[in-house]
Amino acid sequence: MQTQVYDILDKLREEIIKHPNCNTVTTGDLSEIDIAKTTIFPLTHIVLGEAIISDRTISFNMNIICSDIVNYEKTENKFDNFYGNDNLQDILNSQLNVLNKAFSSLKRGDLWKDRIQVQDTLSASPFLERYANVLAGWEANVQITLPNSINIC
């Protein structure tokens, strides 16, 4: 039995969960996650997209979302208007780091050794104050390629 879907999801999860700024890695439909639970954050969610099958490889288009809950201070910060009364910049910094580490591992780390590969660059987009509990972070679409090891005999 071929296990490419398991292989890619398991390897990504193993790599991402190692990061100190990630408590939980999930996959599937984002609407099915109980994002109201604050104990699961920071959270990385993987959405599996289309698979492109060729003779020698299978490429998966995936959406990776790294997020955390924005916390607002109850007292107004009168000393620093640039950063405001929340941890938004902290979240953007830490969650970009989670995404960057996962991408770097795909490019030249342990995942590369497992023949799991990505394109040369990754484009990530920030999002601010999304969902019911005010999440922020980064979202990236990535194409991950692994060998097509199907035996046609």
Coordinates of N, CA, C and O in Angstrom, one line a residue, residues 12-127:
L12 N 5.7 16.5 8.1 CA 5.5 17.9 8.4 C 5.1 18.1 9.9 O 5.6 19.0 10.5
R13 N 4.2 17.3 10.4 CA 3.8 17.4 11.8 C 5.0 17.3 12.7 O 5.2 18.0 13.6
E14 N 5.8 16.2 12.5 CA 6.9 15.9 13.3 C 7.9 17.1 13.3 O 8.5 17.5 14.4
E15 N 8.1 17.7 12.2 CA 9.0 18.8 12.1 C 8.5 20.1 12.7 O 9.2 20.8 13.5
I16 N 7.2 20.4 12.5 CA 6.6 21.7 13.0 C 6.5 21.6 14.5 O 6.7 22.6 15.2
I17 N 6.0 20.5 15.1 CA 5.8 20.4 16.5 C 7.0 20.6 17.3 O 7.0 20.9 18.5
K18 N 8.2 20.4 16.7 CA 9.5 20.6 17.4 C 9.7 22.1 17.8 O 10.5 22.3 18.7
H19 N 9.1 23.0 17.1 CA 9.3 24.4 17.3 C 8.7 24.9 18.6 O 7.6 24.5 18.9
P20 N 9.5 25.6 19.4 CA 8.9 26.1 20.7 C 7.7 27.0 20.6 O 7.0 27.2 21.5
N21 N 7.5 27.6 19.4 CA 6.4 28.5 19.2 C 5.2 27.8 18.5 O 4.4 28.5 17.9
C22 N 5.1 26.5 18.7 CA 3.9 25.8 18.2 C 3.5 24.7 19.2 O 4.3 23.8 19.6
N23 N 2.3 24.8 19.7 CA 1.8 23.8 20.7 C 1.0 22.7 20.0 O 1.0 21.6 20.6
T24 N 0.4 23.0 18.9 CA -0.5 22.0 18.3 C -0.4 22.1 16.8 O -0.2 23.2 16.2
V25 N -0.4 20.9 16.1 CA -0.4 20.8 14.7 C -1.7 20.0 14.3 O -1.9 18.9 14.8
T26 N -2.5 20.6 13.5 CA -3.8 19.9 13.0 C -3.8 19.9 11.5 O -3.0 20.6 10.8
T27 N -4.7 19.1 11.0 CA -4.9 19.0 9.6 C -6.4 18.8 9.3 O -7.2 18.4 10.2
G28 N -6.8 19.0 8.1 CA -8.2 18.8 7.7 C -8.9 20.2 7.5 O -8.3 21.2 7.2
D29 N -10.2 20.2 7.7 CA -11.0 21.3 7.5 C -10.9 22.3 8.7 O -11.1 21.9 9.9
L30 N -10.4 23.5 8.5 CA -10.2 24.4 9.6 C -11.4 24.7 10.4 O -11.4 24.9 11.6
S31 N -12.6 24.7 9.8 CA -13.8 25.0 10.5 C -14.2 23.9 11.5 O -15.0 24.1 12.4
E32 N -13.6 22.7 11.4 CA -13.9 21.6 12.4 C -13.0 21.7 13.6 O -13.2 20.9 14.6
I33 N -12.0 22.6 13.7 CA -11.2 22.7 14.9 C -11.9 23.6 15.9 O -12.4 24.7 15.5
D34 N -11.8 23.2 17.1 CA -12.4 24.1 18.2 C -11.4 25.1 18.5 O -10.6 25.1 19.5
I35 N -11.3 26.2 17.7 CA -10.4 27.3 17.9 C -10.7 28.1 19.1 O -9.9 29.0 19.4
A36 N -11.8 27.9 19.8 CA -12.1 28.6 21.0 C -11.3 28.2 22.2 O -11.2 28.9 23.2
K37 N -10.6 27.1 22.1 CA -9.8 26.6 23.2 C -8.4 27.3 23.1 O -7.7 27.1 22.2
T38 N -8.1 28.0 24.1 CA -6.9 28.8 24.1 C -5.7 27.9 24.4 O -4.5 28.3 24.2
T39 N -5.9 26.7 25.0 CA -4.8 25.8 25.4 C -4.1 25.2 24.2 O -3.0 24.7 24.3
I40 N -4.7 25.3 23.0 CA -4.1 24.6 21.8 C -3.2 25.6 21.0 O -2.5 25.2 20.1
F41 N -3.1 26.8 21.4 CA -2.3 27.8 20.7 C -1.0 28.0 21.3 O -0.8 27.8 22.5
P42 N 0.0 28.4 20.5 CA 0.0 28.6 19.1 C -0.2 27.3 18.3 O 0.2 26.3 18.7
L43 N -0.9 27.5 17.2 CA -1.4 26.4 16.4 C -0.9 26.5 14.9 O -1.0 27.6 14.3
T44 N -0.5 25.4 14.3 CA -0.3 25.3 12.9 C -1.2 24.3 12.3 O -1.4 23.2 12.8
H45 N -1.9 24.8 11.3 CA -2.9 23.9 10.6 C -2.5 23.7 9.2 O -2.1 24.6 8.5
I46 N -2.6 22.4 8.7 CA -2.2 22.0 7.4 C -3.5 21.6 6.6 O -4.2 20.7 7.1
V47 N -3.7 22.3 5.5 CA -4.9 21.9 4.6 C -4.3 21.3 3.4 O -3.5 21.9 2.6
L48 N -4.6 20.0 3.2 CA -4.2 19.3 2.0 C -5.0 19.7 0.8 O -6.2 19.7 0.8
G49 N -4.3 20.1 -0.3 CA -5.0 20.5 -1.5 C -4.8 19.4 -2.6 O -4.8 18.2 -2.3
E50 N -4.7 19.9 -3.8 CA -4.7 18.9 -4.9 C -3.4 18.2 -5.0 O -2.3 18.6 -4.5
A51 N -3.4 17.0 -5.6 CA -2.2 16.2 -5.8 C -2.0 16.1 -7.3 O -2.9 15.9 -8.1
I52 N -0.7 16.3 -7.7 CA -0.3 16.3 -9.1 C 0.6 15.0 -9.3 O 1.7 15.0 -8.7
I53 N 0.1 14.1 -10.0 CA 0.8 12.8 -10.2 C 1.5 12.7 -11.5 O 0.9 13.0 -12.5
S54 N 2.8 12.4 -11.4 CA 3.6 12.2 -12.7 C 4.3 10.8 -12.5 O 4.1 10.1 -11.5
D55 N 5.0 10.4 -13.5 CA 5.7 9.1 -13.5 C 6.6 8.9 -12.3 O 6.6 7.8 -11.7
R56 N 7.3 9.9 -11.9 CA 8.3 9.7 -10.9 C 8.0 10.5 -9.6 O 8.7 10.2 -8.6
T57 N 7.1 11.4 -9.6 CA 6.8 12.2 -8.4 C 5.3 12.4 -8.2 O 4.5 12.2 -9.1
I58 N 5.0 12.7 -7.0 CA 3.6 13.2 -6.6 C 3.9 14.5 -5.9 O 4.6 14.6 -4.9
S59 N 3.2 15.6 -6.4 CA 3.3 16.9 -5.8 C 2.0 17.3 -5.1 O 0.9 17.1 -5.7
F60 N 2.0 17.7 -3.9 CA 0.8 18.1 -3.1 C 0.8 19.6 -2.9 O 1.8 20.2 -2.5
N61 N -0.3 20.3 -3.3 CA -0.4 21.7 -2.9 C -1.1 21.7 -1.6 O -2.1 21.1 -1.3
M62 N -0.4 22.5 -0.7 CA -0.9 22.5 0.7 C -0.9 24.0 1.2 O -0.2 24.8 0.7
N63 N -1.8 24.2 2.1 CA -1.9 25.5 2.7 C -1.5 25.3 4.2 O -2.1 24.5 4.9
I64 N -0.5 26.1 4.6 CA 0.0 26.0 6.0 C -0.3 27.3 6.7 O 0.1 28.4 6.2
I65 N -1.0 27.2 7.8 CA -1.5 28.4 8.6 C -0.9 28.3 10.0 O -1.1 27.3 10.7
C66 N 0.0 29.3 10.3 CA 0.6 29.4 11.6 C -0.1 30.5 12.4 O 0.0 31.7 11.9
S67 N -0.7 30.2 13.5 CA -1.5 31.3 14.2 C -1.3 31.3 15.7 O -0.9 30.3 16.3
D68 N -1.7 32.4 16.3 CA -1.8 32.5 17.7 C -2.9 33.5 18.1 O -3.4 34.2 17.2
I69 N -3.3 33.6 19.3 CA -4.3 34.5 19.8 C -3.8 35.8 20.2 O -2.8 35.9 20.9
V70 N -4.4 36.9 19.6 CA -4.0 38.2 20.0 C -4.5 38.6 21.4 O -5.7 38.4 21.6
N71 N -3.6 39.0 22.2 CA -4.0 39.4 23.6 C -3.9 41.0 23.7 O -2.9 41.5 23.3
Y72 N -4.9 41.6 24.2 CA -5.0 43.0 24.3 C -4.8 43.4 25.8 O -5.4 42.8 26.7
E73 N -4.0 44.4 26.0 CA -3.8 44.9 27.4 C -5.0 45.8 27.8 O -5.6 46.5 26.9
K74 N -5.4 45.7 29.0 CA -6.6 46.4 29.5 C -6.3 47.9 29.7 O -7.1 48.8 29.6
T75 N -5.0 48.2 30.0 CA -4.6 49.6 30.2 C -4.0 50.1 29.0 O -3.2 49.4 28.3
E76 N -4.2 51.3 28.7 CA -3.7 51.9 27.4 C -2.2 52.1 27.6 O -1.7 52.6 28.6
N77 N -1.5 51.8 26.5 CA 0.0 52.0 26.5 C 0.2 53.4 25.9 O 0.0 53.7 24.8
K78 N 0.6 54.3 26.8 CA 0.9 55.7 26.4 C 2.3 56.0 25.9 O 2.6 57.1 25.5
F79 N 3.2 55.0 26.0 CA 4.6 55.2 25.8 C 5.0 54.7 24.4 O 6.0 55.2 23.8
D80 N 4.2 53.8 23.8 CA 4.7 53.3 22.5 C 3.5 53.0 21.6 O 2.9 51.9 21.6
N81 N 3.1 54.0 20.8 CA 2.0 53.9 19.9 C 2.3 53.0 18.7 O 1.4 52.4 18.1
F82 N 3.5 52.8 18.4 CA 3.9 52.0 17.2 C 3.5 50.5 17.4 O 3.0 49.9 16.5
Y83 N 3.8 50.0 18.6 CA 3.5 48.6 18.8 C 2.1 48.4 19.5 O 1.6 47.3 19.5
G84 N 1.5 49.4 20.0 CA 0.2 49.3 20.5 C 0.0 48.5 21.8 O 1.0 48.3 22.5
N85 N -1.2 48.1 22.1 CA -1.5 47.4 23.4 C -1.8 46.0 23.2 O -2.6 45.4 23.8
D86 N -1.1 45.3 22.3 CA -1.3 43.9 22.1 C 0.0 43.2 21.7 O 1.0 43.8 21.6
N87 N -0.1 41.9 21.5 CA 1.1 41.1 21.1 C 1.1 40.8 19.7 O 1.7 39.8 19.3
L88 N 0.5 41.6 18.8 CA 0.4 41.3 17.4 C 1.8 41.1 16.7 O 2.0 40.1 16.0
Q89 N 2.7 42.0 17.0 CA 4.0 41.9 16.3 C 4.7 40.7 16.9 O 5.5 40.0 16.1
D90 N 4.6 40.3 18.1 CA 5.2 39.1 18.7 C 4.7 37.9 17.9 O 5.4 37.0 17.6
I91 N 3.4 37.8 17.7 CA 2.8 36.7 17.0 C 3.3 36.7 15.6 O 3.7 35.6 15.1
L92 N 3.3 37.8 14.9 CA 3.8 37.8 13.5 C 5.2 37.4 13.4 O 5.6 36.6 12.5
N93 N 6.0 37.8 14.4 CA 7.4 37.4 14.4 C 7.6 35.9 14.7 O 8.3 35.1 14.0
S94 N 6.9 35.4 15.7 CA 7.1 34.0 16.1 C 6.5 33.0 15.1 O 7.1 32.0 14.8
Q95 N 5.4 33.3 14.6 CA 4.7 32.4 13.6 C 5.4 32.4 12.3 O 5.4 31.4 11.6
L96 N 6.0 33.5 11.9 CA 6.8 33.5 10.6 C 8.0 32.6 10.9 O 8.4 31.9 10.0
N97 N 8.5 32.6 12.1 CA 9.7 31.8 12.4 C 9.3 30.3 12.3 O 10.1 29.5 11.8
V98 N 8.1 29.9 12.8 CA 7.6 28.5 12.7 C 7.6 28.1 11.2 O 8.1 27.1 10.8
L99 N 7.0 29.0 10.4 CA 6.8 28.7 9.0 C 8.2 28.6 8.3 O 8.5 27.7 7.5
N100 N 9.1 29.6 8.6 CA 10.4 29.6 8.0 C 11.2 28.3 8.4 O 11.9 27.8 7.5
K101 N 11.1 27.9 9.6 CA 11.8 26.7 10.0 C 11.3 25.4 9.3 O 12.1 24.6 8.9
A102 N 10.0 25.3 9.2 CA 9.5 24.2 8.4 C 9.9 24.2 7.0 O 10.3 23.2 6.4
F103 N 9.9 25.4 6.4 CA 10.3 25.5 5.0 C 11.8 25.2 4.8 O 12.2 24.5 3.9
S104 N 12.6 25.7 5.8 CA 14.0 25.4 5.7 C 14.3 24.0 5.9 O 15.2 23.4 5.2
S105 N 13.6 23.3 6.7 CA 13.7 21.8 6.8 C 13.4 21.1 5.6 O 14.0 20.1 5.2
L106 N 12.4 21.6 4.9 CA 12.0 21.0 3.6 C 13.1 21.2 2.6 O 13.3 20.4 1.7
K107 N 13.7 22.4 2.6 CA 14.7 22.7 1.6 C 16.1 22.0 1.8 O 16.7 21.6 0.9
R108 N 16.5 21.9 3.1 CA 17.8 21.4 3.3 C 18.0 20.6 4.6 O 19.1 20.3 5.0
G109 N 17.0 20.3 5.3 CA 17.1 19.7 6.6 C 16.7 18.2 6.5 O 16.9 17.5 5.5
D110 N 16.1 17.7 7.6 CA 15.8 16.3 7.7 C 14.7 15.9 6.6 O 14.8 14.8 6.2
L111 N 13.8 16.8 6.3 CA 12.8 16.4 5.3 C 13.4 16.3 3.9 O 13.0 15.4 3.1
W112 N 14.4 17.1 3.6 CA 15.1 16.9 2.3 C 15.8 15.5 2.2 O 15.7 14.9 1.2
K113 N 16.4 15.1 3.3 CA 17.0 13.8 3.3 C 16.0 12.7 3.1 O 16.3 11.6 2.6
D114 N 14.7 12.9 3.5 CA 13.6 11.9 3.2 C 13.0 12.1 1.8 O 12.0 11.5 1.6
R115 N 13.7 12.9 1.0 CA 13.3 13.1 -0.4 C 11.9 13.8 -0.5 O 11.2 13.6 -1.4
I116 N 11.6 14.6 0.5 CA 10.5 15.5 0.5 C 11.0 16.9 0.2 O 11.8 17.4 0.9
Q117 N 10.5 17.5 -0.9 CA 11.1 18.7 -1.5 C 10.1 19.8 -1.8 O 8.9 19.5 -2.0
V118 N 10.5 21.0 -1.8 CA 9.7 22.2 -2.2 C 10.4 23.0 -3.2 O 11.6 22.8 -3.5
Q119 N 9.7 24.0 -3.7 CA 10.3 25.0 -4.7 C 11.3 25.8 -3.9 O 11.4 25.7 -2.7
D120 N 12.0 26.7 -4.7 CA 13.1 27.5 -4.1 C 12.6 28.6 -3.1 O 13.4 29.0 -2.2
T121 N 11.4 29.1 -3.3 CA 11.0 30.2 -2.4 C 9.6 29.9 -1.9 O 8.9 29.1 -2.5
L122 N 9.2 30.6 -0.8 CA 7.9 30.4 -0.2 C 7.3 31.8 0.0 O 8.0 32.7 0.5
S123 N 6.1 32.0 -0.5 CA 5.4 33.3 -0.3 C 4.4 33.1 0.8 O 3.5 32.3 0.7
A124 N 4.6 34.0 1.9 CA 3.7 33.9 3.0 C 2.9 35.2 3.1 O 3.5 36.3 2.9
S125 N 1.7 35.1 3.6 CA 0.9 36.3 3.7 C 0.4 36.4 5.2 O -0.1 35.5 5.8
P126 N 0.6 37.6 5.8 CA 0.1 37.8 7.2 C -1.4 37.9 7.2 O -2.0 38.4 6.2
F127 N -2.0 37.5 8.3 CA -3.4 37.8 8.5 C -3.6 38.3 10.0 O -2.8 37.9 10.8

